[in-house]
Coordinates of C-alpha atoms in Angstrom, one line a residue:
M1 CA -78.5 1.8 43.6
G2 CA -77.8 -1.6 45.5
L3 CA -80.0 -2.5 42.8
L4 CA -77.9 -1.1 39.9
R5 CA -74.7 -2.7 41.2
D6 CA -72.6 -4.6 39.0
A7 CA -70.7 -7.4 39.9
G8 CA -67.2 -7.3 40.1
V9 CA -64.4 -9.2 38.8
V10 CA -62.7 -11.3 41.7
Y11 CA -58.9 -11.3 41.2
K12 CA -56.8 -14.0 42.0
P13 CA -53.9 -13.3 43.8
V14 CA -50.7 -12.4 42.0
E15 CA -48.7 -15.3 43.1
Q16 CA -51.3 -17.8 41.5
I17 CA -51.4 -15.8 37.9
D18 CA -49.1 -17.4 35.2
L19 CA -47.3 -15.0 33.2
G20 CA -45.9 -17.3 30.8
P21 CA -46.8 -17.5 26.6
C22 CA -49.4 -20.6 27.4
S23 CA -51.1 -18.8 30.1
N24 CA -55.1 -19.1 30.2
E25 CA -55.3 -15.6 31.2
S26 CA -57.4 -14.0 28.5
Y27 CA -57.1 -10.7 26.8
F28 CA -59.7 -8.5 27.4
K29 CA -61.2 -5.7 25.9
A30 CA -63.9 -2.9 26.8
D31 CA -66.6 -2.2 24.2
K32 CA -66.2 1.6 23.1
A33 CA -68.8 4.2 22.0
P34 CA -68.6 5.8 18.7
R35 CA -67.0 9.0 17.8
M36 CA -69.0 12.1 18.5
A37 CA -68.1 16.1 17.5
G38 CA -69.9 18.9 15.9
F39 CA -73.6 19.4 17.2
L40 CA -73.8 15.9 18.5
L41 CA -71.1 16.4 21.0
K42 CA -73.0 19.6 21.8
I43 CA -76.1 17.9 22.6
F44 CA -74.1 15.1 24.6
A45 CA -72.1 17.6 26.7
W46 CA -75.8 19.4 27.5
F47 CA -77.2 16.4 28.8
L48 CA -74.1 15.1 30.7
E49 CA -74.2 18.7 32.4
S50 CA -77.9 18.4 33.3
R51 CA -78.5 16.9 37.1
I52 CA -80.8 14.3 36.5
I53 CA -80.0 12.7 33.3
G54 CA -76.7 13.7 33.4
A55 CA -76.0 11.0 36.5
L56 CA -77.7 8.5 34.7
L57 CA -75.5 9.0 31.4
L58 CA -72.5 8.6 33.9
Y59 CA -73.4 5.9 35.1
I60 CA -74.3 4.1 31.7
V61 CA -71.0 5.5 30.3
K62 CA -69.1 4.2 33.5
K63 CA -70.7 0.5 33.1
N64 CA -70.5 0.1 29.2
N65 CA -66.7 0.9 29.6
Q66 CA -66.3 -2.1 32.4
V67 CA -65.5 0.5 34.5
H68 CA -67.8 -1.1 37.3
K69 CA -66.7 -4.3 36.8
L70 CA -63.1 -4.4 36.6
V71 CA -62.6 -1.3 38.8
S72 CA -65.2 -0.1 41.2
N73 CA -66.6 -3.0 42.5
A74 CA -63.6 -5.8 41.9
T75 CA -62.1 -7.1 44.6
L76 CA -58.3 -7.0 45.2
E77 CA -56.3 -8.4 48.1
E78 CA -53.6 -6.0 47.5
P79 CA -53.5 -2.7 49.8
P80 CA -53.6 0.7 47.6
M81 CA -50.4 2.2 46.3
F82 CA -50.8 5.7 45.9
V83 CA -47.4 6.8 44.3
P84 CA -45.5 4.7 41.8
L85 CA -41.9 5.4 43.4
H86 CA -39.7 2.8 43.3
P87 CA -36.5 2.1 45.5
I88 CA -33.1 2.3 43.6
T89 CA -31.7 -1.0 43.2
D90 CA -28.3 -2.2 41.4
L91 CA -29.7 -3.2 38.2
N92 CA -25.8 -3.9 37.2
Q93 CA -26.4 -1.8 33.8
Q94 CA -23.7 -2.8 31.1
E95 CA -21.5 0.2 29.0
V96 CA -22.4 2.7 31.7
K97 CA -20.6 6.1 33.1
Q98 CA -21.2 7.3 36.8
I99 CA -21.5 10.9 37.0
D100 CA -21.6 13.0 40.3
S101 CA -25.6 13.8 40.5
D102 CA -24.3 17.4 42.3
A103 CA -23.0 18.1 38.7
S104 CA -24.4 21.3 37.3
P105 CA -26.8 21.2 34.0
P106 CA -23.9 22.4 32.0
E107 CA -20.8 20.0 33.6
R108 CA -24.1 16.8 33.0
V109 CA -24.4 17.9 29.6
Q110 CA -20.6 17.6 29.0
Q111 CA -20.3 14.4 30.3
A112 CA -23.1 13.7 28.2
I113 CA -21.5 14.7 25.3
K114 CA -18.8 12.5 25.9
C115 CA -20.7 9.4 25.9
V116 CA -22.2 9.7 22.3
P117 CA -20.2 9.4 18.9
V118 CA -18.6 12.2 17.4
T119 CA -19.8 12.6 13.6
S120 CA -18.2 15.0 11.6
D121 CA -20.0 17.0 8.7
K122 CA -18.6 14.8 5.6
S123 CA -20.2 11.7 7.2
L124 CA -23.8 13.4 7.3
D125 CA -23.8 14.8 3.6
L126 CA -27.2 16.0 3.4
K127 CA -26.4 15.3 -0.5
S128 CA -26.6 11.7 -0.2
S129 CA -30.2 10.0 -0.4
C130 CA -30.8 9.6 3.4
F131 CA -32.8 12.2 5.4
R132 CA -32.0 13.3 9.0
R133 CA -32.6 16.1 10.9
W134 CA -30.5 18.5 12.5
T135 CA -29.3 17.5 15.5
I136 CA -28.1 19.3 18.7
A137 CA -24.2 18.3 17.7
D138 CA -24.8 19.8 14.3
Y139 CA -25.7 23.2 15.3
S140 CA -23.5 23.0 18.3
R141 CA -20.8 22.5 15.7
A142 CA -21.7 25.1 13.0
Y143 CA -22.0 27.7 15.8
S144 CA -18.5 26.7 17.0
T145 CA -17.1 26.9 13.6
G146 CA -18.6 29.8 12.4
E147 CA -20.9 28.5 9.8
I148 CA -23.9 30.2 11.2
T149 CA -25.4 32.0 14.2
P150 CA -27.5 31.4 16.4
L151 CA -29.1 34.6 16.0
R152 CA -29.2 33.8 11.9
V153 CA -31.0 30.6 12.9
A154 CA -33.0 32.1 15.3
E155 CA -34.1 34.5 12.1
H156 CA -34.6 31.2 10.4
F157 CA -37.0 30.3 13.0
I158 CA -39.3 33.3 12.6
D159 CA -39.4 33.0 9.2
A160 CA -40.3 29.4 9.3
V161 CA -43.0 30.0 12.1
R162 CA -44.7 32.9 10.4
E163 CA -44.6 30.6 7.5
S164 CA -46.2 27.7 8.8
C165 CA -49.3 29.8 10.3
S166 CA -50.1 30.7 6.3
P167 CA -53.7 28.9 5.1
P168 CA -54.5 26.9 3.9
L169 CA -53.5 24.3 6.6
P170 CA -52.0 26.4 9.2
M171 CA -50.2 24.2 11.3
S172 CA -51.0 25.6 14.6
F173 CA -47.5 24.9 16.3
F174 CA -47.5 27.4 18.8
I175 CA -49.5 29.1 21.4
N176 CA -47.1 31.5 22.4
S177 CA -43.9 32.4 20.4
D178 CA -42.1 36.1 20.7
A179 CA -39.9 36.9 18.3
E180 CA -38.1 39.9 20.4
D181 CA -37.7 37.2 22.9
I182 CA -35.9 34.7 21.0
L183 CA -34.0 37.4 19.1
R184 CA -32.7 38.5 22.5
Q185 CA -31.8 35.4 23.8
A186 CA -29.9 34.5 19.9
T187 CA -28.1 37.7 20.5
E188 CA -26.5 36.8 24.0
S189 CA -25.6 33.3 22.6
T190 CA -24.2 34.7 19.6
L191 CA -21.8 36.9 21.5
R192 CA -20.5 34.1 23.9
Y193 CA -19.7 31.9 20.9
E194 CA -17.6 35.3 19.2
R195 CA -16.2 35.3 22.5
G196 CA -14.8 31.7 22.6
N197 CA -17.1 31.0 25.9
P198 CA -20.2 29.2 24.9
I199 CA -22.0 27.8 28.3
S200 CA -22.5 24.1 27.0
A201 CA -23.1 22.2 23.6
L202 CA -26.8 23.3 24.1
D203 CA -25.8 27.2 24.0
G204 CA -27.7 28.4 21.0
V205 CA -30.0 25.3 20.4
L206 CA -33.7 26.1 19.7
I207 CA -36.0 23.8 22.3
A208 CA -39.8 24.3 22.5
I209 CA -41.8 23.6 25.6
K210 CA -45.1 22.3 25.8
D211 CA -47.5 24.9 27.6
E212 CA -48.2 22.7 30.5
I213 CA -44.5 23.4 31.9
D214 CA -43.7 27.4 33.3
C215 CA -41.3 29.2 30.8
Y216 CA -41.3 33.1 31.8
P217 CA -42.7 35.5 30.6
Y218 CA -45.2 33.3 28.7
P219 CA -48.3 32.7 30.5
T220 CA -49.0 28.8 31.0
T221 CA -52.4 27.9 29.5
G222 CA -52.6 24.2 29.2
G223 CA -54.1 24.7 26.1
T224 CA -57.2 26.5 27.8
K225 CA -58.3 30.4 27.2
W226 CA -58.9 30.5 31.0
L227 CA -56.2 28.6 33.0
H228 CA -53.6 31.1 33.1
K229 CA -55.8 33.8 34.7
F230 CA -56.3 32.1 38.2
R231 CA -52.6 30.3 37.8
P232 CA -50.5 33.5 36.6
C233 CA -46.9 31.9 35.6
T234 CA -44.3 33.7 37.6
G235 CA -41.0 31.9 37.0
D236 CA -39.2 28.9 35.0
A237 CA -39.8 25.5 36.1
C238 CA -37.3 23.5 36.9
C239 CA -36.1 22.0 33.8
V240 CA -36.6 25.0 32.0
M241 CA -34.6 26.7 34.2
R242 CA -31.8 24.3 33.9
L243 CA -31.9 24.2 30.0
R244 CA -31.6 28.1 30.1
S245 CA -29.0 27.3 32.6
C246 CA -27.1 25.9 29.5
G247 CA -28.0 28.3 27.1
V248 CA -30.9 27.2 25.2
I249 CA -33.0 29.5 23.3
L250 CA -36.4 29.0 24.3
V251 CA -38.6 29.5 21.6
G252 CA -42.2 29.4 22.8
K253 CA -45.2 27.5 24.1
T254 CA -46.3 24.5 22.1
N255 CA -49.8 24.1 21.0
M256 CA -51.2 21.3 23.0
H257 CA -54.7 18.9 23.3
E258 CA -56.5 21.5 25.7
L259 CA -56.0 20.3 29.3
G260 CA -54.3 17.3 28.2
A261 CA -57.7 15.7 28.0
G262 CA -57.7 14.1 24.8
V263 CA -55.1 12.0 22.1
S264 CA -55.7 13.9 18.8
G265 CA -54.2 17.2 19.6
I266 CA -57.3 19.0 18.2
N267 CA -57.5 22.0 19.5
P268 CA -60.7 24.8 19.2
H269 CA -59.1 27.6 20.7
Y270 CA -55.5 27.5 19.2
G271 CA -56.2 25.3 16.1
P272 CA -55.5 21.4 15.6
I273 CA -51.7 20.7 15.5
R274 CA -51.3 18.9 12.1
N275 CA -48.5 16.2 11.1
P276 CA -45.9 17.4 9.3
Y277 CA -45.9 14.0 7.3
D278 CA -49.9 15.0 6.3
P279 CA -51.5 18.3 7.5
K280 CA -54.8 16.6 6.8
K281 CA -53.8 14.3 9.8
I282 CA -53.5 14.5 13.7
C283 CA -50.0 15.0 15.5
G284 CA -51.4 12.8 18.7
G285 CA -51.8 13.9 21.9
S286 CA -51.5 15.9 24.0
S287 CA -48.2 17.2 23.4
S288 CA -49.1 17.7 20.2
G289 CA -47.0 20.8 18.8
S290 CA -43.9 19.6 20.8
A291 CA -44.0 16.5 18.3
A292 CA -44.9 18.8 15.4
V293 CA -42.0 20.8 15.7
V294 CA -39.4 18.5 16.3
S295 CA -41.4 16.4 13.4
S296 CA -41.0 19.6 11.1
G297 CA -37.4 20.6 11.7
L298 CA -38.1 23.7 13.6
C299 CA -36.3 22.2 16.8
P300 CA -34.0 19.8 17.4
V301 CA -35.9 19.1 21.1
A302 CA -38.7 19.9 22.5
L303 CA -40.4 19.3 26.2
G304 CA -43.8 17.7 26.5
V305 CA -45.5 15.8 29.7
D306 CA -46.7 12.2 29.6
S307 CA -49.5 11.3 31.9
G308 CA -51.2 9.0 29.3
G309 CA -48.3 8.3 26.5
S310 CA -48.1 12.3 26.0
V311 CA -45.3 12.2 24.9
R312 CA -45.0 8.8 23.6
M313 CA -48.3 9.1 21.2
P314 CA -47.3 12.1 19.5
A315 CA -44.0 11.4 19.0
S316 CA -44.6 8.0 17.0
L317 CA -47.4 9.4 14.9
C318 CA -44.9 12.5 14.1
G319 CA -41.5 10.2 13.6
V320 CA -39.3 11.2 16.3
F321 CA -38.2 10.0 19.6
G322 CA -40.4 10.0 22.7
F323 CA -38.5 9.6 26.0
K324 CA -40.5 9.3 29.4
P325 CA -38.3 8.7 32.5
T326 CA -39.0 6.9 35.5
F327 CA -41.5 8.7 37.6
G328 CA -39.7 10.9 39.8
C329 CA -36.5 11.4 38.1
I330 CA -37.5 14.9 36.5
P331 CA -38.6 17.5 39.0
H332 CA -42.0 18.2 38.5
S333 CA -41.9 21.9 39.8
G334 CA -43.2 24.4 37.5
V335 CA -45.7 22.0 35.6
L336 CA -49.6 22.5 35.9
P337 CA -50.7 20.1 38.5
L338 CA -53.4 18.3 36.5
N339 CA -52.4 15.2 38.2
W340 CA -49.7 13.8 40.9
T341 CA -48.9 10.5 40.6
V342 CA -49.3 9.5 36.6
G343 CA -47.2 12.4 34.8
T344 CA -43.8 13.1 34.4
V345 CA -42.1 15.7 31.8
G346 CA -41.0 14.2 29.0
I347 CA -38.6 14.6 25.9
L348 CA -39.3 14.9 21.8
A349 CA -35.9 14.5 19.9
A350 CA -34.7 14.3 16.6
T351 CA -32.3 11.7 17.6
L352 CA -31.9 9.2 20.5
D353 CA -28.6 10.9 20.9
D354 CA -30.2 14.2 21.2
A355 CA -32.8 13.0 24.4
F356 CA -30.3 11.9 26.3
I357 CA -28.1 15.1 26.0
V358 CA -31.3 17.1 27.1
Y359 CA -32.3 14.3 29.9
A360 CA -28.7 14.9 31.2
A361 CA -29.3 18.4 31.6
I362 CA -32.9 18.4 33.3
S363 CA -33.1 15.1 35.4
G364 CA -31.9 14.9 38.9
D365 CA -33.1 16.0 42.1
L366 CA -33.7 19.2 43.5
P367 CA -31.6 20.9 45.9
S368 CA -33.9 21.9 48.5
H369 CA -35.9 18.6 48.3
K370 CA -33.9 15.2 48.1
P371 CA -35.5 12.6 48.3
T372 CA -33.6 9.1 49.6
T373 CA -34.8 7.7 46.2
L374 CA -32.5 9.0 43.4
P375 CA -28.6 7.7 43.8
P376 CA -26.0 9.7 44.6
K377 CA -24.4 8.4 41.6
V378 CA -26.3 8.8 38.2
Q379 CA -25.4 6.3 35.4
F380 CA -24.9 7.6 31.7
P381 CA -25.2 5.0 28.9
L382 CA -21.6 4.6 26.9
L383 CA -23.2 5.3 23.5
N384 CA -20.3 5.8 21.9
S385 CA -18.7 2.3 23.5
T386 CA -17.7 -0.1 20.7
K387 CA -18.8 -2.9 23.0
P388 CA -22.7 -3.6 22.6
I389 CA -24.0 -4.6 25.6
S390 CA -25.1 -8.4 25.6
N391 CA -28.0 -10.6 26.7
I392 CA -30.7 -8.1 26.4
R393 CA -34.4 -10.2 26.9
F394 CA -37.5 -8.5 25.4
A395 CA -40.6 -9.7 27.1
K396 CA -43.4 -9.8 24.5
Y397 CA -47.4 -10.3 24.8
G398 CA -47.9 -11.6 21.8
E399 CA -52.2 -10.8 21.9
W400 CA -51.4 -7.5 23.1
F401 CA -48.4 -6.7 20.5
N402 CA -50.8 -7.8 17.9
D403 CA -53.6 -5.5 18.7
C404 CA -52.9 -3.1 16.1
S405 CA -53.1 -2.9 12.6
D406 CA -51.7 -5.3 10.1
E407 CA -49.3 -2.6 8.9
I408 CA -48.0 -1.6 12.3
R409 CA -47.9 -5.4 13.7
I410 CA -45.7 -6.5 10.3
C411 CA -43.0 -3.1 10.5
C412 CA -43.1 -3.7 14.4
S413 CA -42.2 -7.5 14.3
N414 CA -39.7 -6.8 11.4
A415 CA -37.9 -4.2 13.5
L416 CA -38.1 -6.3 16.5
N417 CA -36.8 -9.0 14.5
L418 CA -33.9 -7.3 12.6
L419 CA -32.7 -5.8 15.8
C420 CA -32.9 -9.3 17.7
D421 CA -30.9 -11.0 15.1
H422 CA -28.3 -8.4 14.5
Y423 CA -27.2 -8.0 18.3
K424 CA -28.0 -11.3 19.1
W425 CA -31.1 -10.7 21.6
K426 CA -33.5 -12.8 22.4
T427 CA -37.6 -12.3 22.4
V428 CA -39.5 -13.9 25.5
G429 CA -42.9 -15.1 25.4
V430 CA -45.0 -13.6 28.4
T431 CA -48.7 -12.6 29.4
I432 CA -49.3 -9.8 30.4
P433 CA -52.9 -10.0 32.5
D434 CA -55.6 -7.5 33.2
I435 CA -54.1 -4.6 30.8
E436 CA -57.6 -3.1 30.2
S437 CA -58.3 -3.2 34.1
M438 CA -54.8 -1.2 34.5
L439 CA -56.0 1.3 31.8
L440 CA -59.1 1.6 33.9
A441 CA -57.9 2.0 36.8
H442 CA -55.2 4.7 35.2
Y443 CA -58.6 6.3 34.0
V444 CA -60.2 6.4 37.3
T445 CA -56.5 8.0 38.5
I446 CA -55.9 10.4 36.2
S447 CA -59.5 11.6 36.1
S448 CA -60.0 12.0 39.9
E449 CA -56.6 13.6 40.1
C450 CA -57.3 16.0 37.2
S451 CA -60.5 16.9 38.6
T452 CA -59.1 17.5 42.0
S453 CA -56.9 19.8 40.9
L454 CA -59.2 22.3 38.7
S455 CA -62.2 22.5 41.2
S456 CA -61.5 25.4 43.3
H457 CA -61.5 27.3 39.4
M458 CA -64.9 25.0 38.0
E459 CA -67.5 27.3 40.2
K460 CA -65.5 30.4 38.9
L461 CA -65.3 29.2 35.2
D462 CA -67.5 30.3 32.1
F463 CA -67.8 27.1 30.5
A464 CA -68.3 28.8 27.4
E465 CA -64.5 29.1 27.2
I466 CA -63.9 25.2 27.6
G467 CA -64.1 23.3 24.3
W468 CA -66.9 20.9 23.8
D469 CA -64.7 17.6 24.4
V470 CA -63.1 19.0 27.4
R471 CA -66.5 19.8 28.8
V472 CA -67.6 16.2 28.3
A473 CA -64.2 15.3 29.4
L474 CA -64.4 17.3 32.8
R475 CA -68.0 15.8 33.6
V476 CA -66.6 12.2 33.4
C477 CA -63.4 13.2 35.3
G478 CA -65.7 14.4 38.0
A479 CA -68.1 11.3 38.4
F480 CA -65.5 9.1 40.4
H481 CA -65.8 9.3 44.0
G482 CA -63.2 8.2 46.6
K483 CA -63.8 4.2 46.6
E484 CA -63.2 3.9 42.9
Y485 CA -59.8 6.0 43.5
I486 CA -58.4 3.5 46.3
Q487 CA -59.7 1.1 44.1
A488 CA -57.6 2.1 41.3
Q489 CA -54.7 2.4 43.7
K490 CA -55.1 -1.1 44.6
M491 CA -54.7 -2.3 41.1
R492 CA -51.8 -0.3 40.8
N493 CA -50.1 -2.5 43.8
R494 CA -51.5 -5.6 41.9
Q495 CA -50.3 -4.4 38.4
M496 CA -46.7 -3.2 39.8
Q497 CA -46.3 -6.5 41.7
I498 CA -47.0 -8.4 38.0
H499 CA -44.6 -6.0 36.1
N500 CA -41.8 -6.7 38.7
N501 CA -42.4 -10.4 38.0
I502 CA -42.3 -9.9 33.9
F503 CA -38.8 -8.1 34.6
A504 CA -37.6 -11.0 36.6
M505 CA -38.2 -12.7 33.2
A506 CA -36.7 -9.9 30.8
D507 CA -35.0 -6.8 30.8
V508 CA -37.4 -4.9 28.5
I509 CA -41.2 -5.0 27.5
V510 CA -41.5 -4.4 23.6
A511 CA -44.7 -3.3 21.8
P512 CA -45.8 -1.0 19.0
T513 CA -46.2 2.2 20.2
T514 CA -49.6 3.2 19.0
G515 CA -52.4 0.4 17.5
R516 CA -52.6 2.6 14.7
T517 CA -51.4 5.7 12.5
A518 CA -52.3 9.2 12.4
Y519 CA -56.1 9.6 11.0
S520 CA -57.6 12.3 9.3
I521 CA -58.6 15.7 11.0
V522 CA -62.4 16.1 10.5
D523 CA -64.0 19.8 9.8
D524 CA -66.5 19.0 12.2
A525 CA -64.1 18.9 14.9
L526 CA -62.3 21.8 14.7
K527 CA -64.5 24.0 16.5
T528 CA -65.7 21.8 19.0
G529 CA -63.3 19.1 19.5
E530 CA -64.5 15.2 19.2
V531 CA -64.6 12.3 21.4
D532 CA -63.5 9.1 19.4
C533 CA -63.3 6.2 21.6
I534 CA -62.3 3.7 18.9
N535 CA -59.3 5.6 17.6
G536 CA -57.9 6.9 21.4
A537 CA -58.2 3.2 22.5
A538 CA -55.6 2.7 19.4
L539 CA -53.7 5.1 20.0
I540 CA -53.3 4.6 24.1
R541 CA -53.3 0.7 24.3
Y542 CA -49.7 0.4 25.0
Q543 CA -49.2 3.5 26.7
I544 CA -50.5 3.0 30.9
A545 CA -48.1 0.9 32.1
G546 CA -45.2 3.7 31.7
N547 CA -47.2 6.2 33.7
F548 CA -49.6 4.0 35.9
L549 CA -46.7 2.3 37.2
G550 CA -44.0 5.0 36.6
L551 CA -41.8 3.1 34.4
P552 CA -39.4 4.4 31.8
A553 CA -40.0 4.3 28.4
V554 CA -39.4 5.2 24.6
T555 CA -40.7 5.0 21.3
V556 CA -38.3 4.9 18.2
P557 CA -39.3 5.6 14.6
V558 CA -39.3 1.8 12.8
G559 CA -41.0 2.6 9.5
Y560 CA -43.9 3.9 7.6
D561 CA -47.5 2.5 6.7
K562 CA -48.5 3.0 2.8
A563 CA -49.7 6.1 3.0
G564 CA -46.1 7.5 4.3
L565 CA -47.3 8.2 7.9
P566 CA -44.8 7.0 10.8
I567 CA -44.9 4.0 12.5
G568 CA -42.8 3.9 16.3
L569 CA -42.0 0.6 18.4
Q570 CA -41.7 1.2 22.0
F571 CA -39.4 -0.2 25.0
I572 CA -40.8 -0.5 28.7
G573 CA -37.8 -0.6 31.3
K574 CA -37.2 -1.6 34.6
P575 CA -37.5 1.5 37.0
W576 CA -34.3 3.4 36.8
S577 CA -33.2 1.5 33.8
E578 CA -32.6 4.8 31.6
P579 CA -29.1 3.8 30.2
T580 CA -30.2 0.5 29.1
L581 CA -33.5 1.3 27.8
M582 CA -31.2 4.3 25.7
H583 CA -28.5 1.4 24.6
V584 CA -31.8 -0.4 23.1
A585 CA -33.4 2.5 21.4
Y586 CA -29.9 4.1 19.9
A587 CA -29.5 0.3 18.4
M588 CA -32.8 0.6 17.1
Q589 CA -31.8 3.8 15.8
A590 CA -28.7 2.9 14.3
L591 CA -30.7 -0.2 11.8
C592 CA -33.5 2.4 11.2
I593 CA -32.2 5.8 10.4
S594 CA -31.0 5.2 6.7
E595 CA -34.7 4.7 6.1
Y596 CA -36.2 7.8 7.5
R597 CA -38.3 10.0 5.5
K598 CA -38.7 13.8 4.9
P599 CA -41.7 15.2 6.1
K600 CA -44.3 16.9 3.7
V601 CA -43.5 20.2 6.0
F602 CA -40.2 20.6 6.8
Y603 CA -37.9 23.9 7.7
D604 CA -33.9 23.6 7.0
L605 CA -32.7 26.4 9.9
L606 CA -28.8 25.5 9.0
H607 CA -29.6 26.2 5.3
K608 CA -27.4 23.1 4.0
S609 CA -29.6 21.2 1.9

């Protein structure tokens, strides 16, 4: 294979890189392969799975995608960094409240409620022209006043889910949802309200869980037909346990892209998850169902897992908020071990307020395992402060920011300008070098970890149970070797240093969330899935730093394209800067919320409209 060896890039030391806006660092994009689905995808999968032809094809795929040049054979001075753990530093964040990290989830929710503005029913009259989804505060208020009960809302939910499954375009929101279990939880919550002792403001609030997270008694399938047979669910994930302790009604396991191995949400086993703004369009992946249930009004909040933009992408395409915290901020206990160093539980929500409240409930150390990385005190953002935070600097890499559709570029630029003008914040021009190299290093990392995680099951598995697109993905995932994984971790260290230098110049990195809006679900993909590298690259373009470097990030709905499909703007923060990120996202929400539009598929569970 020495004759076939591709020359690798020699990366200059980080201290020699010009990160300013006039840098001569080039913005490089790798060539992408054409779309495959249906019979063509089957043929490609068969060839990949053959011993001789498959090895040659895999070499060609890696070569064409520049993996050899930018990662495998590259020269990097940095030592590998295997886990993106960040030490705690005093960021001097503005308008925050100190919370005891040992507080229980209900206590943390109560503290979070004190940090958000109080709104009245009168100020939220749905008869106005402004569309808004029902929030945690709306449900809590309606239950406390006796206007409606959790049991009645649960009945509305069950009816709505049944309706959503109807032809001709079933929405495929859920893999599992047990009406009897939902009614049991709702009855218990209703009794607590009748006695005047709800557990927290989350008591009786409907929350859905991505089927990558354990939520007993449901099996955890990971969007497959087989994984739960090898790994039975025996209890709740830590994050689910914390929500349950707050009194929430857990309404089921949301549909997802199989094994999280794609960005469309087209699942050949459980149906394609359809976008509430246009059921003929994708939701994005892989937390597709979680985004869709929030967008459609079925739940104010859902949990997802974000390993490669899997919370932020679908949130953006479905017009809701997607929040991914700093790596290690939320315990990963009880989440499918598909990867170890790039994924974290994330939150999809109707509003930033709701994302914050649920973040308060589920974040924090496991009592049995306290790493030294988390502080003794937790900071919550004072979103109800009358004094806005000041002097925020947004790092904007122009070539990267503009590498999207014209409609997204114009919408996101206008939103950013509006935000800066209103709060007197500033934009700082920067250059972020080697973004494509970081993307490929992330791909090597997540692929290697996923392949290793599933390796013990592959020999026992009937490949007929796997979607054709995932068969291709698994074959590629297994093609990376130890040297490539080490090279990818060197790239992680390098990019960590680069981003730290950028954060010395700015507080937040800003970019569109996706490079395009939701695209059409094509019939040939319904039974096989699809491999669509061009659209996939456009969706994942702005996601990777959050996962590969463990940085917190949030996407905010800021507008729509000409077809009425949502557009999101993303803010990426310094490690542990969740309060600042939430302040920025809340400020953006305040400027955009009056323009939010109702999806074509929407359910009013409080029956107020």
